[in-house]
């Protein structure tokens, strides 16, 4: 058995006791100011934020911008059906309830717009039904264009929603 000098052990203990990193109380101010996410926001970050951006601001032409725009999609049944049929939405590895919460966060918080003001929130039952329905044979970019053109006409959505053009 190896023996350590008592002086060395005491010096080590004093260093640990005096070291600010080792004391939890030194982090309390930082922890109080730390950003915290609810369950839906955490799931958004894990399942959507990598492509759509943590704030819903994605690089041009990669995926549609969500921030301040996604809410327009639920002002009309065709736009809502577009959201319901997005492959990465229907195939997300989340429960129906968790996916409904993420959709509600995206539509009513992150992407809130006048178009979402009177829309009903997504429910686990609706998510379950959309997952059971077969996917459309219409290419995704055409479904988006049709939905956006309709919500511009029917809901008064801004024409800037047409700015997204996949490369």
Backbone as ProteinMPNN parsed JSONL, in Angstrom:
{"seq_chain_A": "XXXXXXXXXXXXXXXXXXXXXXXXXXXXXXXXXXXXXXXXXXXXXXXXXXXXXXXXXXXXXXXXXXXXXXXXXXXXXXXXXXXXXXXXXXXXXXXXXXXXXXXXXXXXXXXXXXXXXXXXXXXXXXXXXXXXXXXXXXXXXXXXXXXXXXXXXXXXXXXXXXXXXXX", "coords_chain_A": {"N_chain_A": [[0.84, -1.185, 0.0], [0.561, 2.157, -0.883], [1.772, 5.05, 0.695], [0.743, 8.33, 1.507], [2.108, 11.461, 2.203], [0.968, 13.289, 5.013], [0.98, 16.085, 4.921], [0.902, 16.59, 2.196], [-1.643, 15.59, 1.52], [-3.282, 17.322, 3.003], [-2.696, 19.732, 1.742], [-3.74, 19.206, -0.771], [-6.481, 18.918, -0.138], [-7.031, 21.506, 0.8], [-6.645, 22.931, -1.551], [-8.733, 21.925, -3.152], [-10.911, 22.76, -1.623], [-10.602, 25.507, -1.778], [-10.754, 26.009, -4.44], [-12.664, 27.541, -6.941], [-14.141, 26.215, -8.948], [-14.747, 23.758, -7.917], [-16.674, 24.204, -6.033], [-20.07, 24.2, -5.669], [-21.717, 26.355, -5.029], [-20.538, 28.554, -6.202], [-21.436, 28.517, -8.787], [-24.04, 29.248, -8.708], [-25.102, 31.775, -9.419], [-24.699, 31.832, -12.169], [-26.219, 29.601, -12.883], [-28.769, 30.501, -12.198], [-29.235, 32.36, -14.17], [-29.258, 30.845, -16.405], [-30.525, 29.619, -19.492], [-33.496, 27.859, -19.747], [-35.334, 25.107, -21.035], [-38.617, 24.03, -21.927], [-40.341, 20.858, -22.183], [-41.338, 20.528, -24.843], [-39.807, 22.449, -26.226], [-37.261, 21.411, -25.839], [-37.481, 18.982, -27.233], [-37.914, 20.058, -29.779], [-35.41, 21.27, -30.211], [-33.781, 18.988, -30.253], [-34.854, 17.414, -32.343], [-35.548, 19.032, -34.51], [-34.212, 21.485, -34.591], [-31.611, 21.26, -35.605], [-31.721, 21.425, -38.393], [-33.666, 23.424, -38.953], [-32.755, 25.469, -37.419], [-31.914, 26.788, -34.216], [-33.419, 28.914, -33.401], [-35.394, 28.929, -35.233], [-34.531, 30.023, -37.54], [-33.336, 29.303, -40.423], [-30.637, 28.471, -42.719], [-30.605, 30.104, -45.928], [-32.486, 28.56, -48.501], [-32.111, 25.954, -47.574], [-33.912, 24.653, -45.71], [-37.361, 25.48, -45.034], [-37.908, 28.664, -43.499], [-38.907, 29.069, -40.171], [-39.4, 30.874, -38.087], [-41.664, 33.243, -37.092], [-43.221, 32.671, -39.3], [-44.228, 30.057, -39.699], [-46.69, 29.783, -38.447], [-48.606, 30.749, -40.211], [-49.302, 28.608, -41.778], [-51.367, 27.134, -40.615], [-53.698, 28.492, -40.942], [-55.419, 27.685, -42.827], [-57.053, 24.763, -44.091], [-55.591, 23.353, -46.115], [-52.954, 24.185, -45.76], [-52.539, 23.273, -43.163], [-52.774, 20.543, -43.631], [-50.508, 20.207, -45.159], [-48.496, 20.595, -43.231], [-49.157, 18.444, -41.57], [-48.429, 16.353, -43.235], [-45.691, 16.379, -43.582], [-42.751, 14.614, -44.134], [-40.586, 14.372, -42.214], [-41.886, 15.164, -39.984], [-44.038, 13.358, -39.623], [-42.577, 11.037, -39.278], [-41.068, 11.424, -37.038], [-39.304, 10.471, -34.124], [-40.977, 10.532, -31.777], [-43.514, 10.47, -29.253], [-47.054, 10.571, -29.967], [-48.286, 12.576, -28.459], [-46.063, 14.105, -27.597], [-45.096, 14.959, -30.088], [-47.259, 16.498, -30.957], [-47.063, 18.543, -29.065], [-44.589, 19.674, -29.838], [-45.214, 20.555, -32.436], [-47.155, 22.461, -31.767], [-45.562, 24.266, -30.322], [-43.858, 25.127, -32.406], [-45.705, 26.241, -34.268], [-47.337, 28.052, -32.766], [-45.692, 29.511, -31.065], [-42.809, 29.769, -31.74], [-43.136, 30.171, -34.516], [-45.22, 31.96, -34.565], [-47.851, 33.883, -35.922], [-50.178, 36.183, -37.492], [-51.767, 34.353, -38.836], [-51.973, 32.102, -37.249], [-53.517, 32.82, -35.166], [-56.249, 32.121, -34.71], [-56.327, 29.431, -34.953], [-56.747, 25.96, -34.156], [-55.024, 24.143, -31.629], [-52.63, 21.487, -32.213], [-53.37, 18.07, -31.582], [-52.75, 15.007, -29.774], [-54.328, 12.995, -30.811], [-54.894, 13.948, -33.42], [-52.297, 13.929, -34.485], [-51.757, 11.198, -34.372], [-53.635, 10.283, -36.247], [-52.691, 11.535, -38.584], [-50.264, 10.287, -38.891], [-51.088, 7.744, -39.533], [-52.207, 8.013, -41.998], [-51.67, 7.621, -45.52], [-48.731, 8.876, -47.161], [-48.564, 11.709, -49.336], [-48.443, 11.595, -52.909], [-47.6, 13.702, -54.299], [-44.808, 15.72, -54.966], [-42.874, 17.074, -52.276], [-41.938, 19.798, -52.383], [-43.721, 20.884, -54.226], [-46.176, 20.516, -52.928], [-45.785, 22.254, -50.792], [-45.54, 24.718, -52.142], [-48.109, 24.922, -53.314], [-49.712, 25.002, -50.991], [-48.732, 27.335, -49.759], [-49.267, 29.311, -51.703], [-52.035, 29.212, -51.594], [-52.585, 30.011, -48.889], [-51.656, 32.584, -48.981], [-53.5, 33.747, -50.67], [-56.028, 33.135, -49.434], [-55.728, 33.689, -46.68], [-54.288, 35.992, -46.478], [-51.563, 35.89, -46.081], [-48.084, 36.856, -46.016], [-46.338, 37.514, -49.075], [-43.722, 36.904, -48.965], [-43.42, 34.373, -48.004], [-43.159, 32.797, -50.182], [-40.547, 33.021, -50.837], [-38.801, 30.979, -50.131], [-37.044, 28.658, -51.859], [-36.241, 25.55, -52.703], [-32.999, 24.224, -53.366]], "CA_chain_A": [[0.0, 0.0, 0.0], [1.341, 3.383, -0.999], [1.411, 6.025, 1.72], [0.907, 9.728, 1.115], [2.4, 12.321, 3.363], [-0.19, 14.05, 5.5], [1.085, 17.468, 4.44], [0.455, 16.59, 0.793], [-3.097, 15.411, 1.508], [-3.889, 18.562, 3.486], [-2.559, 20.736, 0.686], [-4.712, 18.849, -1.801], [-7.811, 19.257, 0.358], [-7.152, 22.961, 0.811], [-6.78, 23.368, -2.942], [-10.094, 21.593, -3.579], [-11.835, 23.609, -0.885], [-10.443, 26.892, -2.204], [-10.939, 26.087, -5.892], [-14.046, 27.944, -7.213], [-14.816, 25.258, -9.815], [-15.179, 22.618, -7.123], [-17.748, 24.585, -5.135], [-21.328, 24.382, -6.395], [-22.286, 27.675, -4.739], [-19.968, 29.54, -7.111], [-22.163, 28.468, -10.05], [-25.449, 29.546, -8.5], [-25.498, 32.959, -10.192], [-24.76, 31.402, -13.566], [-27.363, 28.697, -13.014], [-30.001, 31.282, -12.123], [-29.408, 33.073, -15.44], [-29.21, 29.887, -17.504], [-31.743, 29.414, -20.266], [-34.068, 26.528, -19.579], [-36.321, 24.781, -22.055], [-39.641, 23.074, -21.528], [-40.236, 19.572, -22.882], [-41.539, 20.733, -26.285], [-38.649, 23.171, -26.757], [-36.143, 20.467, -25.855], [-37.698, 18.083, -28.369], [-37.659, 20.83, -31.001], [-33.957, 21.407, -30.358], [-33.2, 17.685, -30.568], [-35.382, 16.789, -33.553], [-35.827, 19.981, -35.592], [-33.312, 22.63, -34.547], [-30.401, 21.059, -36.402], [-31.957, 21.896, -39.769], [-34.447, 24.669, -38.972], [-32.108, 26.467, -36.58], [-32.393, 26.797, -32.839], [-34.405, 29.996, -33.281], [-36.297, 28.861, -36.381], [-33.908, 30.792, -38.614], [-32.479, 28.367, -41.153], [-29.892, 29.052, -43.847], [-31.435, 30.224, -47.133], [-32.625, 27.45, -49.448], [-31.882, 24.619, -47.023], [-35.251, 24.261, -45.267], [-38.141, 26.71, -44.838], [-37.802, 29.488, -42.294], [-40.058, 28.873, -39.289], [-39.57, 32.029, -37.203], [-42.655, 34.229, -37.498], [-43.895, 32.305, -40.542], [-44.869, 28.741, -39.668], [-48.072, 29.929, -37.999], [-49.496, 30.979, -41.339], [-49.703, 27.338, -42.389], [-52.57, 26.56, -40.012], [-54.87, 29.349, -41.145], [-56.22, 27.064, -43.881], [-56.908, 23.308, -44.036], [-54.549, 22.855, -47.011], [-51.676, 24.431, -45.094], [-52.445, 22.353, -42.025], [-52.519, 19.217, -44.206], [-49.096, 20.206, -45.55], [-47.737, 20.367, -41.993], [-49.463, 17.071, -41.151], [-47.823, 15.375, -44.123], [-44.242, 16.505, -43.729], [-42.14, 13.327, -43.785], [-39.805, 14.407, -40.979], [-42.833, 15.326, -38.888], [-44.761, 12.1, -39.408], [-41.641, 9.973, -38.898], [-40.294, 11.815, -35.855], [-39.287, 9.449, -33.079], [-41.621, 11.113, -30.602], [-44.888, 10.006, -29.062], [-48.036, 11.46, -30.597], [-48.479, 13.739, -27.581], [-44.862, 14.937, -27.658], [-45.048, 15.592, -31.402], [-48.273, 17.566, -30.942], [-46.482, 19.652, -28.294], [-43.566, 20.323, -30.664], [-45.925, 21.288, -33.496], [-47.77, 23.643, -31.151], [-44.481, 25.21, -30.05], [-43.406, 25.692, -33.685], [-46.767, 27.027, -34.905], [-47.938, 29.098, -31.943], [-44.685, 30.282, -30.33], [-41.661, 30.07, -32.603], [-43.598, 30.669, -35.817], [-46.484, 32.678, -34.379], [-48.186, 34.907, -36.905], [-51.633, 36.385, -37.491], [-52.429, 33.161, -39.363], [-52.184, 31.089, -36.212], [-54.281, 33.424, -34.069], [-57.534, 31.459, -34.447], [-56.205, 28.004, -35.265], [-56.789, 25.018, -33.043], [-53.747, 23.461, -31.397], [-52.525, 20.088, -32.608], [-53.623, 17.132, -30.492], [-52.16, 13.676, -29.964], [-55.248, 12.249, -31.696], [-54.657, 14.415, -34.792], [-50.977, 13.43, -34.88], [-51.912, 9.762, -34.607], [-54.359, 10.12, -37.514], [-51.84, 11.93, -39.713], [-49.242, 9.254, -39.059], [-51.726, 6.555, -40.102], [-52.603, 8.304, -43.386], [-50.557, 7.483, -46.473], [-48.108, 10.121, -47.599], [-48.966, 12.19, -50.648], [-47.542, 11.291, -54.026], [-47.157, 14.987, -54.843], [-43.516, 16.082, -54.368], [-42.968, 17.962, -51.124], [-41.786, 21.216, -52.739], [-44.958, 21.317, -54.888], [-47.208, 20.629, -51.889], [-45.522, 23.492, -50.056], [-45.871, 25.849, -53.002], [-49.573, 24.999, -53.412], [-50.243, 25.433, -49.695], [-48.349, 28.733, -49.532], [-50.05, 30.153, -52.623], [-53.409, 29.266, -51.093], [-52.702, 30.82, -47.669], [-51.484, 33.988, -49.383], [-54.775, 34.172, -51.247], [-57.158, 32.978, -48.512], [-55.475, 34.212, -45.334], [-53.537, 37.242, -46.512], [-50.179, 35.668, -45.648], [-47.141, 37.658, -46.808], [-45.767, 36.863, -50.257], [-42.356, 36.484, -48.646], [-43.423, 32.924, -47.776], [-42.76, 32.175, -51.44], [-39.108, 33.221, -51.026], [-38.07, 29.725, -49.991], [-36.963, 27.838, -53.069], [-35.181, 24.547, -52.48], [-32.0, 24.134, -54.442]], "C_chain_A": [[0.878, 1.238, 0.0], [0.857, 4.386, 0.038], [1.68, 7.435, 1.193], [1.233, 10.541, 2.352], [1.165, 13.14, 3.729], [-0.152, 15.482, 4.992], [0.582, 17.566, 3.001], [-1.054, 16.454, 0.687], [-3.803, 16.684, 1.959], [-3.82, 19.658, 2.424], [-3.563, 20.47, -0.43], [-6.126, 19.202, -1.385], [-8.034, 20.76, 0.389], [-7.342, 23.504, -0.592], [-8.2, 23.105, -3.439], [-11.093, 22.509, -2.892], [-11.778, 25.053, -1.368], [-10.749, 27.085, -3.685], [-12.394, 26.443, -6.216], [-14.807, 26.945, -8.088], [-15.397, 24.114, -9.0], [-16.355, 22.953, -6.211], [-18.997, 24.916, -5.93], [-21.902, 25.787, -6.191], [-21.746, 28.733, -5.697], [-20.693, 29.568, -8.45], [-23.609, 28.926, -9.909], [-25.918, 30.756, -9.304], [-25.644, 32.603, -11.667], [-25.966, 30.513, -13.781], [-28.683, 29.449, -12.975], [-30.285, 32.005, -13.435], [-29.463, 32.127, -16.641], [-30.563, 29.774, -18.187], [-32.224, 27.992, -20.028], [-35.165, 26.336, -20.621], [-37.379, 23.866, -21.466], [-39.499, 21.833, -22.41], [-40.377, 19.733, -24.401], [-40.344, 21.444, -26.91], [-37.428, 22.249, -26.837], [-36.284, 19.507, -27.026], [-37.505, 18.802, -29.7], [-36.155, 20.921, -31.25], [-33.328, 20.092, -30.812], [-33.618, 17.144, -31.933], [-35.529, 17.733, -34.743], [-34.77, 21.082, -35.718], [-32.051, 22.481, -35.368], [-30.546, 21.565, -37.819], [-32.643, 23.265, -39.789], [-33.824, 25.773, -38.124], [-32.73, 26.513, -35.202], [-33.446, 27.875, -32.599], [-35.397, 30.004, -34.438], [-35.799, 29.648, -37.573], [-32.909, 29.893, -39.334], [-31.726, 29.081, -42.264], [-30.78, 29.103, -45.096], [-31.363, 28.971, -48.001], [-32.328, 26.076, -48.875], [-33.211, 23.998, -46.588], [-36.039, 25.551, -45.033], [-37.881, 27.37, -43.48], [-39.059, 29.262, -41.457], [-40.407, 30.138, -38.517], [-40.563, 33.029, -37.788], [-43.424, 33.876, -38.752], [-44.691, 31.011, -40.453], [-46.339, 28.819, -39.259], [-49.062, 30.172, -39.115], [-50.046, 29.674, -41.899], [-50.987, 26.765, -41.819], [-53.808, 27.436, -40.168], [-55.839, 28.745, -42.163], [-56.01, 25.546, -43.82], [-55.814, 22.75, -44.961], [-53.159, 23.058, -46.408], [-51.469, 23.499, -43.913], [-52.152, 20.936, -42.521], [-51.07, 19.107, -44.673], [-48.221, 19.918, -44.332], [-47.919, 18.915, -41.55], [-48.724, 16.03, -41.986], [-46.329, 15.491, -44.31], [-43.56, 15.216, -43.281], [-41.365, 13.342, -42.475], [-40.676, 14.674, -39.764], [-43.491, 13.978, -38.601], [-43.85, 10.98, -38.928], [-40.808, 10.306, -37.662], [-40.405, 10.748, -34.776], [-39.764, 10.037, -31.747], [-42.999, 10.479, -30.45], [-45.827, 10.989, -29.745], [-48.236, 12.731, -29.771], [-47.268, 14.67, -27.631], [-44.752, 15.649, -29.002], [-46.079, 16.709, -31.503], [-47.739, 18.779, -30.18], [-45.425, 20.407, -29.097], [-44.228, 21.131, -31.771], [-46.56, 22.556, -32.926], [-46.721, 24.689, -30.795], [-44.044, 25.904, -31.344], [-44.454, 26.644, -34.254], [-47.179, 28.24, -34.067], [-46.943, 29.94, -31.138], [-43.567, 30.708, -31.264], [-42.107, 30.723, -33.911], [-44.87, 31.473, -35.747], [-46.643, 33.793, -35.398], [-49.682, 35.161, -36.806], [-52.402, 35.162, -38.004], [-52.712, 32.106, -38.322], [-53.095, 31.576, -35.09], [-55.559, 32.665, -33.723], [-57.497, 29.964, -34.725], [-56.252, 27.16, -33.991], [-55.41, 24.39, -32.859], [-53.799, 22.026, -31.918], [-52.767, 19.224, -31.373], [-52.921, 15.808, -30.798], [-53.024, 12.852, -30.907], [-55.036, 12.651, -33.16], [-53.322, 13.891, -35.312], [-51.052, 11.939, -35.195], [-52.597, 9.507, -35.948], [-53.483, 10.477, -38.707], [-50.751, 10.898, -39.956], [-49.813, 8.002, -39.717], [-52.092, 6.747, -41.571], [-51.413, 8.116, -44.317], [-50.025, 8.843, -46.892], [-48.565, 10.46, -49.008], [-47.95, 11.765, -51.71], [-47.042, 12.561, -54.7], [-45.823, 15.339, -54.18], [-43.671, 17.174, -53.306], [-42.869, 19.434, -51.519], [-43.029, 21.737, -53.464], [-46.102, 21.443, -53.887], [-47.038, 21.911, -51.101], [-45.928, 24.698, -50.882], [-47.387, 26.016, -53.117], [-50.188, 25.515, -52.111], [-49.95, 26.91, -49.452], [-49.131, 29.666, -50.453], [-51.485, 30.298, -52.125], [-53.504, 30.142, -49.848], [-52.419, 32.293, -47.944], [-52.813, 34.539, -49.873], [-55.896, 34.195, -50.209], [-56.954, 33.709, -47.192], [-54.747, 35.554, -45.322], [-52.121, 37.102, -45.999], [-49.23, 36.479, -46.531], [-46.552, 36.84, -47.976], [-44.33, 36.403, -50.014], [-42.277, 34.993, -48.314], [-43.014, 32.164, -49.038], [-41.246, 32.282, -51.683], [-38.31, 31.93, -50.918], [-38.178, 28.935, -51.29], [-35.865, 26.811, -52.841], [-34.25, 24.467, -53.661], [-31.963, 22.742, -55.013]], "O_chain_A": [[1.818, 1.349, 0.786], [-0.348, 4.547, 0.23], [2.687, 7.697, 0.535], [0.675, 10.31, 3.425], [0.428, 13.614, 2.865], [-1.202, 16.033, 4.661], [-0.092, 18.532, 2.642], [-1.682, 17.119, -0.136], [-4.807, 17.083, 1.368], [-4.772, 20.416, 2.237], [-4.164, 21.4, -0.968], [-6.895, 19.73, -2.189], [-9.114, 21.235, 0.04], [-8.118, 24.437, -0.799], [-8.804, 23.968, -4.077], [-12.033, 22.984, -3.53], [-12.794, 25.748, -1.369], [-10.976, 28.21, -4.131], [-13.293, 25.71, -5.803], [-16.028, 26.847, -7.965], [-16.436, 23.562, -9.362], [-16.975, 22.041, -5.665], [-18.982, 25.814, -6.772], [-22.513, 26.34, -7.106], [-22.435, 29.714, -5.976], [-20.578, 30.55, -9.185], [-24.332, 28.985, -10.904], [-27.036, 30.75, -9.819], [-26.595, 33.022, -12.328], [-26.669, 30.666, -14.779], [-29.628, 29.06, -13.661], [-31.444, 32.239, -13.777], [-29.691, 32.567, -17.768], [-31.61, 29.827, -17.541], [-31.446, 27.041, -20.101], [-35.832, 27.287, -21.027], [-37.085, 23.029, -20.612], [-38.631, 21.778, -23.281], [-39.613, 19.136, -25.159], [-39.913, 21.082, -28.005], [-36.659, 22.31, -27.797], [-35.312, 19.247, -27.736], [-36.987, 18.215, -30.65], [-35.686, 20.678, -32.362], [-32.44, 20.089, -31.664], [-32.824, 16.487, -32.607], [-35.626, 17.271, -35.88], [-34.475, 21.548, -36.818], [-31.472, 23.482, -35.791], [-29.588, 22.084, -38.391], [-32.252, 24.153, -40.547], [-34.322, 26.899, -38.117], [-33.932, 26.302, -35.043], [-34.268, 27.753, -31.691], [-36.152, 30.961, -34.61], [-36.552, 29.914, -38.509], [-31.768, 29.747, -38.896], [-32.124, 30.161, -42.701], [-31.621, 28.225, -45.289], [-30.29, 28.401, -48.199], [-32.296, 25.104, -49.63], [-33.579, 22.924, -47.063], [-35.438, 26.61, -44.852], [-37.666, 26.703, -42.468], [-40.166, 29.265, -41.996], [-41.583, 30.439, -38.317], [-40.327, 33.594, -38.856], [-44.208, 34.692, -39.237], [-45.74, 30.894, -41.087], [-47.144, 27.994, -39.692], [-50.239, 29.838, -38.983], [-51.152, 29.651, -42.439], [-51.645, 25.97, -42.492], [-54.853, 27.145, -39.585], [-56.952, 29.242, -42.335], [-54.904, 25.092, -43.528], [-55.172, 21.76, -44.61], [-52.291, 22.194, -46.535], [-50.367, 22.998, -43.687], [-51.373, 20.21, -41.903], [-50.47, 18.035, -44.591], [-47.311, 19.092, -44.398], [-46.951, 18.24, -41.198], [-48.426, 14.942, -41.495], [-45.753, 14.768, -45.122], [-43.773, 14.772, -42.153], [-41.481, 12.4, -41.692], [-40.253, 14.436, -38.633], [-43.496, 13.516, -37.46], [-44.305, 10.067, -38.239], [-39.928, 9.532, -37.287], [-41.479, 10.191, -34.549], [-39.048, 10.032, -30.745], [-43.577, 10.004, -31.427], [-45.436, 12.112, -30.063], [-48.342, 13.827, -30.321], [-47.426, 15.889, -27.701], [-44.359, 16.814, -29.054], [-45.796, 17.76, -32.078], [-47.941, 19.917, -30.605], [-45.366, 21.636, -29.048], [-43.841, 22.273, -32.019], [-46.5, 23.613, -33.555], [-46.97, 25.884, -30.952], [-43.881, 27.124, -31.373], [-44.114, 27.748, -34.679], [-47.351, 29.334, -34.604], [-47.318, 30.975, -30.587], [-43.407, 31.896, -31.542], [-41.52, 31.71, -34.352], [-45.542, 31.655, -36.762], [-45.708, 34.538, -35.694], [-50.386, 34.431, -36.108], [-53.561, 34.963, -37.642], [-53.615, 31.289, -38.503], [-53.405, 30.822, -34.169], [-55.916, 32.577, -32.548], [-58.538, 29.308, -34.728], [-55.851, 27.595, -32.911], [-54.709, 24.135, -33.838], [-54.87, 21.433, -32.044], [-52.409, 19.604, -30.258], [-52.551, 15.535, -31.94], [-52.5, 12.089, -31.719], [-55.002, 11.791, -34.04], [-53.231, 13.457, -36.461], [-50.472, 11.478, -36.179], [-52.19, 8.62, -36.698], [-53.526, 9.797, -39.732], [-50.359, 10.66, -41.098], [-49.084, 7.275, -40.392], [-52.267, 5.774, -42.305], [-50.277, 8.416, -43.948], [-50.763, 9.825, -46.968], [-48.915, 9.568, -49.781], [-46.762, 11.6, -51.431], [-46.169, 12.51, -55.566], [-45.712, 15.267, -52.956], [-44.5, 18.075, -53.438], [-43.653, 20.246, -51.027], [-43.362, 22.914, -53.332], [-46.909, 22.368, -53.98], [-48.016, 22.583, -50.776], [-46.589, 25.605, -50.375], [-47.893, 27.135, -53.027], [-51.079, 26.364, -52.132], [-50.819, 27.65, -48.991], [-49.608, 30.71, -50.01], [-52.078, 31.372, -52.221], [-54.425, 30.953, -49.754], [-52.897, 33.16, -47.212], [-53.201, 35.657, -49.533], [-56.633, 35.176, -50.119], [-57.895, 34.282, -46.645], [-54.609, 36.178, -44.27], [-51.53, 38.076, -45.531], [-49.555, 36.756, -47.685], [-46.311, 35.639, -47.857], [-43.792, 35.603, -50.779], [-41.193, 34.41, -48.338], [-42.575, 31.016, -48.961], [-40.728, 31.694, -52.633], [-37.258, 31.797, -51.543], [-39.271, 28.597, -51.745], [-34.686, 27.163, -52.79], [-34.66, 24.622, -54.811], [-31.186, 22.47, -55.928]]}, "name": "protein", "num_of_chains": 1, "seq": "XXXXXXXXXXXXXXXXXXXXXXXXXXXXXXXXXXXXXXXXXXXXXXXXXXXXXXXXXXXXXXXXXXXXXXXXXXXXXXXXXXXXXXXXXXXXXXXXXXXXXXXXXXXXXXXXXXXXXXXXXXXXXXXXXXXXXXXXXXXXXXXXXXXXXXXXXXXXXXXXXXXXXXX"}
